[in-house]
């Protein structure tokens, strides 16, 4: 385990992002109706959150942080 005062550890922290992804289903109006899901993805360090209803929205949110790090998602 690295010491937090270690410059290499500090650089690693700046290049690390943590996200919380929450998914849930919405109540159906009837048994014939498909279950709809919703979710949110939150960037832990900033608290920025997006509500989503498709996987592409999650990917776009994560990719925006990767681009800021200089990565090509």
mmCIF file of N, CA and C in Angstrom:
data_model
loop_
_atom_site.group_PDB
_atom_site.id
_atom_site.type_symbol
_atom_site.label_atom_id
_atom_site.label_comp_id
_atom_site.label_asym_id
_atom_site.label_seq_id
_atom_site.Cartn_x
_atom_site.Cartn_y
_atom_site.Cartn_z
ATOM 1 N N UNK A 1 0.841 -1.176 0.000
ATOM 2 C CA UNK A 1 0.000 0.000 0.000
ATOM 3 C C UNK A 1 0.885 1.239 0.000
ATOM 4 N N UNK A 2 0.526 2.205 -0.811
ATOM 5 C CA UNK A 2 1.333 3.413 -0.936
ATOM 6 C C UNK A 2 0.951 4.458 0.083
ATOM 7 N N UNK A 3 1.939 5.220 0.479
ATOM 8 C CA UNK A 3 1.743 6.360 1.370
ATOM 9 C C UNK A 3 1.071 7.476 0.585
ATOM 10 N N UNK A 4 0.058 8.130 1.163
ATOM 11 C CA UNK A 4 -0.664 9.205 0.469
ATOM 12 C C UNK A 4 0.219 10.401 0.155
ATOM 13 N N UNK A 5 1.363 10.528 0.830
ATOM 14 C CA UNK A 5 2.279 11.637 0.535
ATOM 15 C C UNK A 5 3.199 11.301 -0.628
ATOM 16 N N UNK A 6 3.178 10.052 -1.065
ATOM 17 C CA UNK A 6 3.983 9.610 -2.197
ATOM 18 C C UNK A 6 3.470 10.291 -3.466
ATOM 19 N N UNK A 7 4.345 10.996 -4.228
ATOM 20 C CA UNK A 7 3.889 11.689 -5.444
ATOM 21 C C UNK A 7 3.225 10.758 -6.445
ATOM 22 N N UNK A 8 3.702 9.530 -6.541
ATOM 23 C CA UNK A 8 3.101 8.576 -7.473
ATOM 24 C C UNK A 8 1.683 8.225 -7.040
ATOM 25 N N UNK A 9 1.475 8.100 -5.747
ATOM 26 C CA UNK A 9 0.139 7.826 -5.224
ATOM 27 C C UNK A 9 -0.787 9.002 -5.494
ATOM 28 N N UNK A 10 -0.294 10.209 -5.310
ATOM 29 C CA UNK A 10 -1.078 11.411 -5.562
ATOM 30 C C UNK A 10 -1.495 11.483 -7.028
ATOM 31 N N UNK A 11 -0.581 11.151 -7.932
ATOM 32 C CA UNK A 11 -0.899 11.168 -9.361
ATOM 33 C C UNK A 11 -1.973 10.132 -9.670
ATOM 34 N N UNK A 12 -1.865 8.975 -9.031
ATOM 35 C CA UNK A 12 -2.863 7.922 -9.239
ATOM 36 C C UNK A 12 -4.243 8.408 -8.803
ATOM 37 N N UNK A 13 -4.313 9.109 -7.664
ATOM 38 C CA UNK A 13 -5.584 9.625 -7.168
ATOM 39 C C UNK A 13 -6.205 10.610 -8.156
ATOM 40 N N UNK A 14 -5.406 11.456 -8.777
ATOM 41 C CA UNK A 14 -5.927 12.431 -9.743
ATOM 42 C C UNK A 14 -6.447 11.735 -11.004
ATOM 43 N N UNK A 15 -5.937 10.556 -11.275
ATOM 44 C CA UNK A 15 -6.342 9.830 -12.476
ATOM 45 C C UNK A 15 -7.388 8.765 -12.174
ATOM 46 N N UNK A 16 -7.928 8.786 -10.981
ATOM 47 C CA UNK A 16 -8.923 7.797 -10.576
ATOM 48 C C UNK A 16 -10.260 8.486 -10.334
ATOM 49 N N UNK A 17 -11.310 7.915 -10.894
ATOM 50 C CA UNK A 17 -12.655 8.426 -10.693
ATOM 51 C C UNK A 17 -13.529 7.301 -10.165
ATOM 52 N N UNK A 18 -14.395 7.620 -9.235
ATOM 53 C CA UNK A 18 -15.330 6.641 -8.681
ATOM 54 C C UNK A 18 -16.747 7.080 -9.043
ATOM 55 N N UNK A 19 -17.568 6.101 -9.396
ATOM 56 C CA UNK A 19 -18.946 6.363 -9.785
ATOM 57 C C UNK A 19 -19.869 5.425 -9.021
ATOM 58 N N UNK A 20 -21.069 5.911 -8.746
ATOM 59 C CA UNK A 20 -22.110 5.072 -8.171
ATOM 60 C C UNK A 20 -23.215 4.970 -9.223
ATOM 61 N N UNK A 21 -23.559 3.756 -9.580
ATOM 62 C CA UNK A 21 -24.640 3.515 -10.543
ATOM 63 C C UNK A 21 -25.782 2.859 -9.788
ATOM 64 N N UNK A 22 -26.964 3.475 -9.867
ATOM 65 C CA UNK A 22 -28.169 2.922 -9.230
ATOM 66 C C UNK A 22 -29.180 2.622 -10.334
ATOM 67 N N UNK A 23 -29.800 1.461 -10.254
ATOM 68 C CA UNK A 23 -30.821 1.061 -11.228
ATOM 69 C C UNK A 23 -32.051 0.564 -10.487
ATOM 70 N N UNK A 24 -33.211 0.875 -11.028
ATOM 71 C CA UNK A 24 -34.457 0.396 -10.438
ATOM 72 C C UNK A 24 -35.502 0.261 -11.534
ATOM 73 N N UNK A 25 -36.572 -0.468 -11.220
ATOM 74 C CA UNK A 25 -37.680 -0.607 -12.174
ATOM 75 C C UNK A 25 -38.844 0.254 -11.707
ATOM 76 N N UNK A 26 -39.558 0.766 -12.677
ATOM 77 C CA UNK A 26 -40.752 1.567 -12.402
ATOM 78 C C UNK A 26 -41.955 0.632 -12.334
ATOM 79 N N UNK A 27 -42.944 0.962 -11.515
ATOM 80 C CA UNK A 27 -44.144 0.114 -11.444
ATOM 81 C C UNK A 27 -44.852 0.051 -12.806
ATOM 82 N N UNK A 28 -45.377 -1.122 -13.109
ATOM 83 C CA UNK A 28 -46.114 -1.313 -14.362
ATOM 84 C C UNK A 28 -47.569 -0.917 -14.179
ATOM 85 N N UNK A 29 -48.152 -0.394 -15.261
ATOM 86 C CA UNK A 29 -49.578 -0.054 -15.225
ATOM 87 C C UNK A 29 -50.435 -1.307 -15.284
ATOM 88 N N UNK A 30 -49.940 -2.309 -16.015
ATOM 89 C CA UNK A 30 -50.665 -3.577 -16.107
ATOM 90 C C UNK A 30 -49.656 -4.691 -16.367
ATOM 91 N N UNK A 31 -50.111 -5.928 -16.255
ATOM 92 C CA UNK A 31 -49.210 -7.067 -16.492
ATOM 93 C C UNK A 31 -48.744 -7.143 -17.939
ATOM 94 N N UNK A 32 -49.498 -6.556 -18.853
ATOM 95 C CA UNK A 32 -49.143 -6.602 -20.268
ATOM 96 C C UNK A 32 -48.084 -5.553 -20.633
ATOM 97 N N UNK A 33 -47.874 -4.599 -19.761
ATOM 98 C CA UNK A 33 -46.908 -3.535 -20.013
ATOM 99 C C UNK A 33 -45.505 -4.012 -19.651
ATOM 100 N N UNK A 34 -44.546 -3.682 -20.508
ATOM 101 C CA UNK A 34 -43.159 -4.035 -20.219
ATOM 102 C C UNK A 34 -42.653 -3.264 -18.997
ATOM 103 N N UNK A 35 -41.781 -3.901 -18.264
ATOM 104 C CA UNK A 35 -41.147 -3.235 -17.127
ATOM 105 C C UNK A 35 -40.195 -2.171 -17.668
ATOM 106 N N UNK A 36 -40.264 -0.986 -17.101
ATOM 107 C CA UNK A 36 -39.335 0.080 -17.486
ATOM 108 C C UNK A 36 -38.334 0.277 -16.373
ATOM 109 N N UNK A 37 -37.092 0.490 -16.757
ATOM 110 C CA UNK A 37 -36.084 0.728 -15.736
ATOM 111 C C UNK A 37 -35.607 2.169 -15.832
ATOM 112 N N UNK A 38 -35.120 2.636 -14.735
ATOM 113 C CA UNK A 38 -34.547 3.976 -14.628
ATOM 114 C C UNK A 38 -33.255 3.832 -13.827
ATOM 115 N N UNK A 39 -32.474 4.872 -13.814
ATOM 116 C CA UNK A 39 -31.249 4.809 -13.035
ATOM 117 C C UNK A 39 -30.622 6.169 -12.863
ATOM 118 N N UNK A 40 -29.560 6.164 -12.108
ATOM 119 C CA UNK A 40 -28.751 7.364 -11.961
ATOM 120 C C UNK A 40 -27.299 6.931 -11.895
ATOM 121 N N UNK A 41 -26.428 7.799 -12.360
ATOM 122 C CA UNK A 41 -24.996 7.583 -12.250
ATOM 123 C C UNK A 41 -24.415 8.846 -11.631
ATOM 124 N N UNK A 42 -23.606 8.662 -10.607
ATOM 125 C CA UNK A 42 -23.064 9.796 -9.854
ATOM 126 C C UNK A 42 -21.539 9.731 -9.821
ATOM 127 N N UNK A 43 -20.904 10.846 -10.126
ATOM 128 C CA UNK A 43 -19.458 10.971 -10.003
ATOM 129 C C UNK A 43 -19.182 11.324 -8.544
ATOM 130 N N UNK A 44 -18.550 10.415 -7.818
ATOM 131 C CA UNK A 44 -18.394 10.562 -6.372
ATOM 132 C C UNK A 44 -17.621 11.825 -5.976
ATOM 133 N N UNK A 45 -16.459 12.118 -6.575
ATOM 134 C CA UNK A 45 -15.700 13.285 -6.119
ATOM 135 C C UNK A 45 -16.445 14.619 -6.246
ATOM 136 N N UNK A 46 -17.243 14.780 -7.308
ATOM 137 C CA UNK A 46 -17.921 16.062 -7.521
ATOM 138 C C UNK A 46 -19.382 16.047 -7.109
ATOM 139 N N UNK A 47 -19.969 14.865 -6.983
ATOM 140 C CA UNK A 47 -21.392 14.762 -6.672
ATOM 141 C C UNK A 47 -22.278 14.982 -7.884
ATOM 142 N N UNK A 48 -21.666 15.181 -9.055
ATOM 143 C CA UNK A 48 -22.461 15.379 -10.275
ATOM 144 C C UNK A 48 -23.234 14.101 -10.572
ATOM 145 N N UNK A 49 -24.530 14.245 -10.893
ATOM 146 C CA UNK A 49 -25.393 13.087 -11.096
ATOM 147 C C UNK A 49 -26.223 13.265 -12.360
ATOM 148 N N UNK A 50 -26.441 12.157 -13.072
ATOM 149 C CA UNK A 50 -27.322 12.127 -14.234
ATOM 150 C C UNK A 50 -28.349 11.028 -14.018
ATOM 151 N N UNK A 51 -29.585 11.342 -14.363
ATOM 152 C CA UNK A 51 -30.638 10.326 -14.339
ATOM 153 C C UNK A 51 -30.757 9.770 -15.747
ATOM 154 N N UNK A 52 -30.918 8.464 -15.847
ATOM 155 C CA UNK A 52 -30.854 7.794 -17.142
ATOM 156 C C UNK A 52 -31.996 6.792 -17.300
ATOM 157 N N UNK A 53 -32.262 6.466 -18.561
ATOM 158 C CA UNK A 53 -33.206 5.390 -18.860
ATOM 159 C C UNK A 53 -32.709 4.532 -20.022
ATOM 160 N N UNK A 54 -31.390 4.662 -20.319
ATOM 161 C CA UNK A 54 -30.771 3.786 -21.302
ATOM 162 C C UNK A 54 -29.270 3.686 -21.020
ATOM 163 N N UNK A 55 -28.675 2.605 -21.473
ATOM 164 C CA UNK A 55 -27.262 2.358 -21.196
ATOM 165 C C UNK A 55 -26.345 3.364 -21.884
ATOM 166 N N UNK A 56 -26.756 3.867 -23.032
ATOM 167 C CA UNK A 56 -25.929 4.851 -23.735
ATOM 168 C C UNK A 56 -25.714 6.105 -22.897
ATOM 169 N N UNK A 57 -26.711 6.510 -22.136
ATOM 170 C CA UNK A 57 -26.584 7.702 -21.299
ATOM 171 C C UNK A 57 -25.533 7.493 -20.209
ATOM 172 N N UNK A 58 -25.460 6.284 -19.681
ATOM 173 C CA UNK A 58 -24.432 5.979 -18.676
ATOM 174 C C UNK A 58 -23.052 6.062 -19.321
ATOM 175 N N UNK A 59 -22.923 5.468 -20.481
ATOM 176 C CA UNK A 59 -21.648 5.475 -21.196
ATOM 177 C C UNK A 59 -21.200 6.900 -21.505
ATOM 178 N N UNK A 60 -22.104 7.732 -21.974
ATOM 179 C CA UNK A 60 -21.747 9.119 -22.301
ATOM 180 C C UNK A 60 -21.284 9.886 -21.064
ATOM 181 N N UNK A 61 -21.944 9.669 -19.941
ATOM 182 C CA UNK A 61 -21.559 10.345 -18.707
ATOM 183 C C UNK A 61 -20.146 9.938 -18.293
ATOM 184 N N UNK A 62 -19.867 8.636 -18.291
ATOM 185 C CA UNK A 62 -18.537 8.156 -17.928
ATOM 186 C C UNK A 62 -17.482 8.644 -18.914
ATOM 187 N N UNK A 63 -17.819 8.633 -20.197
ATOM 188 C CA UNK A 63 -16.866 9.049 -21.225
ATOM 189 C C UNK A 63 -16.462 10.509 -21.063
ATOM 190 N N UNK A 64 -17.366 11.346 -20.581
ATOM 191 C CA UNK A 64 -17.018 12.758 -20.413
ATOM 192 C C UNK A 64 -15.879 12.920 -19.412
ATOM 193 N N UNK A 65 -15.813 12.099 -18.395
ATOM 194 C CA UNK A 65 -14.726 12.172 -17.422
ATOM 195 C C UNK A 65 -13.447 11.568 -17.983
ATOM 196 N N UNK A 66 -13.583 10.503 -18.761
ATOM 197 C CA UNK A 66 -12.400 9.905 -19.382
ATOM 198 C C UNK A 66 -11.731 10.882 -20.350
ATOM 199 N N UNK A 67 -12.544 11.610 -21.095
ATOM 200 C CA UNK A 67 -11.991 12.589 -22.037
ATOM 201 C C UNK A 67 -11.216 13.669 -21.302
ATOM 202 N N UNK A 68 -11.723 14.117 -20.154
ATOM 203 C CA UNK A 68 -11.025 15.133 -19.362
ATOM 204 C C UNK A 68 -9.670 14.613 -18.877
ATOM 205 N N UNK A 69 -9.548 13.300 -18.734
ATOM 206 C CA UNK A 69 -8.286 12.687 -18.293
ATOM 207 C C UNK A 69 -7.345 12.481 -19.474
ATOM 208 N N UNK A 70 -7.823 12.748 -20.681
ATOM 209 C CA UNK A 70 -6.999 12.551 -21.865
ATOM 210 C C UNK A 70 -7.129 11.172 -22.493
ATOM 211 N N UNK A 71 -8.092 10.390 -22.025
ATOM 212 C CA UNK A 71 -8.301 9.044 -22.577
ATOM 213 C C UNK A 71 -9.283 9.105 -23.738
ATOM 214 N N UNK A 72 -9.122 8.165 -24.640
ATOM 215 C CA UNK A 72 -10.074 8.017 -25.743
ATOM 216 C C UNK A 72 -11.016 6.880 -25.390
ATOM 217 N N UNK A 73 -12.244 7.222 -25.013
ATOM 218 C CA UNK A 73 -13.187 6.149 -24.634
ATOM 219 C C UNK A 73 -13.603 5.306 -25.827
#
